[in-house]
Amino acid sequence: MEQTVNNPAQASSAYNFAYLDEQTKRMIRRALLKAVAIPGYQVPFAGREMPMPYGWGTGGVQVTAAVIGPDDTLKVIDQGADDTTNAVSIRQFFAKTANVATTEKTAEASIIQTRHRIPEKELREDQILVYQVPIPEPLRFLEPRETETRKMHALEEYGLMHVKLYEDISRHGHIATTYAYPVMVDDRYVMDPSPTPKFDNPKMDMMAALQLFGAGREKRIYALPPYTKVKSLDFEDHPFEVQSWKDECGMCGATDSYLDEVILDDKGNRMFVCSDTDYCSERQDAGHRGPQHHDQPLGTSHSNGKAAE
Amino acid sequence: MTRSNEPLLRVSDLTMMYGDRVGCRNVSFELRPGEVLGIVGESGSGKSTLLRSISAQQEPTKGIVEYHTRIDGIRDVYQMSEAQRRLLMRTDWAFVHQNARDGLRMNVSAGANIGERLMAVGDRHYGNIRNAAENWLGKVEIATERLDDLPSTFSGGMQQRLQIARNLVTSPRLVFMDEPTGGLDVSVQARLLDLLRGLVHDLNLAVIIVTHDLAVARLLSHRLMVMQRGEVIESGLTDQVLDDPQHAYTQLLVSSILQN
Amino acid sequence: MSEMLHAKNVAKGFTLHTQGSVTIPVFEGVEFRLNAGECIALTGESGSGKSTFMRMLYANYTCSSGSISVLHDGDWLDITTASPHAILDMRKRTMGYVSQFLRVIPRVPTLEIVAEPLIALGAPRETAMEKARDLLTRLRIPERLWQLSPLTFSGGEQQRVNIARGFIADYPIMLLDEPTASLDTQNRATVLALIEEAKARGAAIAGIFHDHETRDAVCTGSFDVTSFKVGAND
C-alpha cells in the first residue's frame, strides 16, 4: 500500500536514510565527483547489493540514494512513463526509505531517475537527471577485453567506434543504431548515453541540469556536468539524424515528442502517443488535443501510418 | 623524409632473456627503406622472440631499437610513450601474423577491416573509406564483391591477403611478417608470395620477414640473418648466404632443402 | 685503358662442415684485372673454378682471402668487405650478370622480367618496355610469348630471355656465364652482336664461353684460371 508520508520520524526505522549507509554514500559521492571532473569517463565504484536484481536499475538507485536529501522531490520514469511497474517500485522504495516527496510532474522534480528516456520538457540548472545504464562501455560489443577498452579510452583510440557505424551503413545503407547511440563528450571521451533513443541525444548537449549515470552490475559511474558539449558520432557523408514521425500524438497532438506506437485492435488500427506521459498530460491540460483524444468527435481518422525514421 | 641511404631501423645489441634462458642475444643490424631482411632458423632459434622485440611488442632485456620517424627523426622505440608507440604501430608500421585470424577482426566485414586503420587516424567520410577499401581488395586480388562479407567466409589464403590489405592501407614504411605463408597450401603460398613480392617492390616497403622456409627467404629478401639458439650465426646477402654458406649450421640448413 | 675491376691475391676454398669439415681448396694468389672495352674469356679445364671465380666477382661467393675492387660511382669498392647494401647498389648500377640459368618467378610476364633492371634504374616504364620489346625481337622470342611467364619456355628460350634481361641496361661491367650454351647459330650471332655493342660503348666484360667460335670472335684476351689452382705451381 502506498504511503506518502512526509514526516521523517515516521519513515521505516529499519533503514538508514535512502537505504545505503553513510560511508557507502560518501564512496559513491567521491566517485560522482571524479565523474563530474572528467565528463564521460567511466569511474569504477564499489557497487552494493541492492534489494532488487541486476538489470532493474540498481546503478541508478545507488546514485539517487547518494545524492537525495529530505528536501528533494523525486520523479521516476521508465520508458517515459511514471506508471510502469519499475517506476512505481523505485518511487515507493525511496518513499519508504527516505520518506521524500514524489511527483509525476517533471517541472516539480529536483531529481529525476530514468530508464531509457529523457523527459521532453527542458530541464533546469537546479535539477539532476539520473540514468540507469546496463552496459557502460560503448566499445564492448567490438572489443570484449576490458584491458583493451581502457587503453583505448586512455589513448583516445576511437577508430573502432566508427568501424561499428561503418558496418551499419554497409549493411543497412544508413546508420542503423537507433538507441544507445554513441556520443563524443567534451571532444574527449566516447560515451554510451544509456539505451535512450537517439532522438534524445541532442537533449544531452549543453543541458542545464546535471546528468549522472549509474551501472550497477558493471559497477561504473559517469557524468555530464551542466552545459557539456555532447556530439553524436557520424560520418561526413552520413550525418547524425533523429527519428521523426509522420503522425502526431493521438492524445495531445504533439509533433515534436517521441511517440510510442499503440495497437488498437485486430484490424491493424494503431495510434501514436507521447512516450513522456507527463509531457502529454501537461499539453492536454493546456487544451491541446490529438485526433484520438476522447474529446474528439468519433469518425476522426485512425492513423495507419508508420513511424518514419 | 628519409634519404634512401639512411637507416630506417637500427637495432643495437638486442638481448631478450627469460631468466637464464636465452631468447635472443646481441643482435645488431640496420635496415634501409625498401630493403627486405629475412630472419631464418628452425623452431626455437629465437627468431620470433627477436621479431616481437624489434616490433615494439616486447621490451628487450637489453639493447636499443631505433626508428627513423616521419617527423621526429630517429627515436628510441621503447623510450616513446605508449600512445606514440601504438600510433606508430597503426600507421607507419605493419605486422602480418602467421595466422590471419590474429591480425583481423573476424566479426566485422572485409571493408571495415581494411577501413579501420583509416578511421583510427581520423578519416570520417564513409564513401572515401569504402572506396579505399575496395581499391585494396583489388590490389590483393580479392573480388570486390566480397567487400561486405565477413572474413570467416574467406578461405585461409584470402584471409591472409585481407590481413595484408588491412595492414598496408595506411602506407606503412616498415612491415614485419611472421611466417606469412605458414599453414597455407603450396599453390596458395606461391600466389601469396608473388603478391608480397610485387607489393614490396611497388610500394618500396622495408620488410623484416621471419621464416623457416629458405625458398621464401630467397624469393623475397635482399639480406639474410641465420639464427641458431638465440644467436645470429651468419648474415649477409641472401644469395651469398644460401649459395656459399660458411657456418656449419647454415650449411646444414641449405643442404636440407630437397633439390628437384 | 681504364681499369674497372681488380682482383688481388684472391684465394678460395670450401669448407664442408656437413662432411667432417673437409676443406676443398680451389685456387689461390689470383691476380686479375679488367679494363673498359675489353672482353676477357675465363678459361681452364672443367673444375678449375671458372664459374666459382665469376661468382666471386659478383659477390655471390665469398673470398677466402684477398680483395676484389670494383670501380663503382667513381670510387673503388672492395666487395669482399663492403656492406650488403653497397653490393646491391653495385649490382644494380655497375655490374650486370648473365647467369647460366634463368631464375623463373611464376606469374611474372617475360616482358616485365626483361624490363625490370632498367626500371629499377629509374627509367620511365614505357622506355624500358620499348627496349625490352626490341631485345626480345632481336633474340627471336615471338611476341605472343611476351605476356607469358617463361615458366613453360624451352631451355633455349629461357636463356634468351635471360640474355635480354642482362643486356637491357648499359652496365659498365658485365659477367657472362655461358651465354650461348643452348642457342642455335642464328641466336649465337645475335648474342655476339650484343657483346660487340657493349664493348663498343666501353663496357668491361668477362665471360665463360665453351663455344670457341664466339670466344674467338668477341674476346680481346683470355685468362687461365687453372694456373692459379692450388698445387698448380708446386
Short mmCIF file of C-alpha atoms in Angstrom, two decimals, chain A residues 141-143 145 148 151-152 155-160 162-167 169-171 234-238, chain B residues 82-83 86-87 90 105 107-109 111-112 115-116 119-120 123-130 133 147-148 150:
data_model
loop_
_atom_site.label_atom_id
_atom_site.label_comp_id
_atom_site.label_asym_id
_atom_site.label_seq_id
_atom_site.Cartn_x
_atom_site.Cartn_y
_atom_site.Cartn_z
CA PHE A 141 30.50 -5.27 -28.42
CA LEU A 142 33.50 -4.85 -30.70
CA GLU A 143 36.29 -5.28 -28.16
CA ARG A 145 38.72 -7.13 -23.44
CA GLU A 148 41.97 -3.01 -24.35
CA LYS A 151 43.62 1.70 -23.15
CA MET A 152 41.51 2.92 -26.00
CA LEU A 155 44.78 6.98 -25.54
CA GLU A 156 41.74 8.35 -27.40
CA GLU A 157 41.85 5.48 -29.86
CA TYR A 158 38.28 5.59 -31.12
CA GLY A 159 38.65 4.33 -34.67
CA LEU A 160 36.81 1.18 -33.66
CA HIS A 162 33.47 4.32 -36.37
CA VAL A 163 34.02 0.78 -37.56
CA LYS A 164 30.69 -0.07 -35.94
CA LEU A 165 28.96 2.80 -37.71
CA TYR A 166 30.65 1.83 -40.99
CA GLU A 167 29.29 -1.69 -40.64
CA ILE A 169 25.94 1.73 -43.28
CA SER A 170 27.39 -1.11 -45.33
CA ARG A 171 24.68 -3.47 -44.14
CA ASP A 234 28.70 10.10 -37.51
CA PHE A 235 30.31 10.31 -40.92
CA GLU A 236 30.67 13.45 -43.01
CA ASP A 237 28.53 11.93 -45.73
CA HIS A 238 26.14 10.20 -43.31
CA GLU B 82 52.75 4.10 -25.16
CA ALA B 83 50.42 6.37 -27.10
CA ARG B 86 50.64 2.45 -30.56
CA LEU B 87 50.19 5.21 -33.13
CA ARG B 90 48.91 1.66 -36.55
CA ARG B 105 38.61 -8.63 -36.73
CA ASN B 107 33.26 -10.16 -36.66
CA VAL B 108 33.28 -7.18 -38.99
CA SER B 109 33.23 -7.08 -42.78
CA GLY B 111 35.67 -3.44 -45.85
CA ALA B 112 35.55 -2.49 -42.17
CA GLY B 115 38.98 0.78 -43.29
CA GLU B 116 39.68 0.54 -39.56
CA MET B 119 39.13 5.56 -39.29
CA ALA B 120 41.65 5.26 -36.48
CA ASP B 123 39.01 9.57 -41.74
CA ARG B 124 35.33 10.46 -41.41
CA HIS B 125 33.97 10.12 -44.94
CA TYR B 126 32.20 6.82 -45.43
CA GLY B 127 32.33 6.96 -49.22
CA ASN B 128 36.06 7.58 -49.33
CA ILE B 129 36.81 4.88 -46.79
CA ARG B 130 34.74 2.39 -48.73
CA ALA B 133 38.92 -0.49 -49.04
CA LEU B 147 33.73 -6.13 -49.55
CA ASP B 148 30.81 -6.57 -47.15
CA LEU B 150 32.81 -11.42 -43.02
#
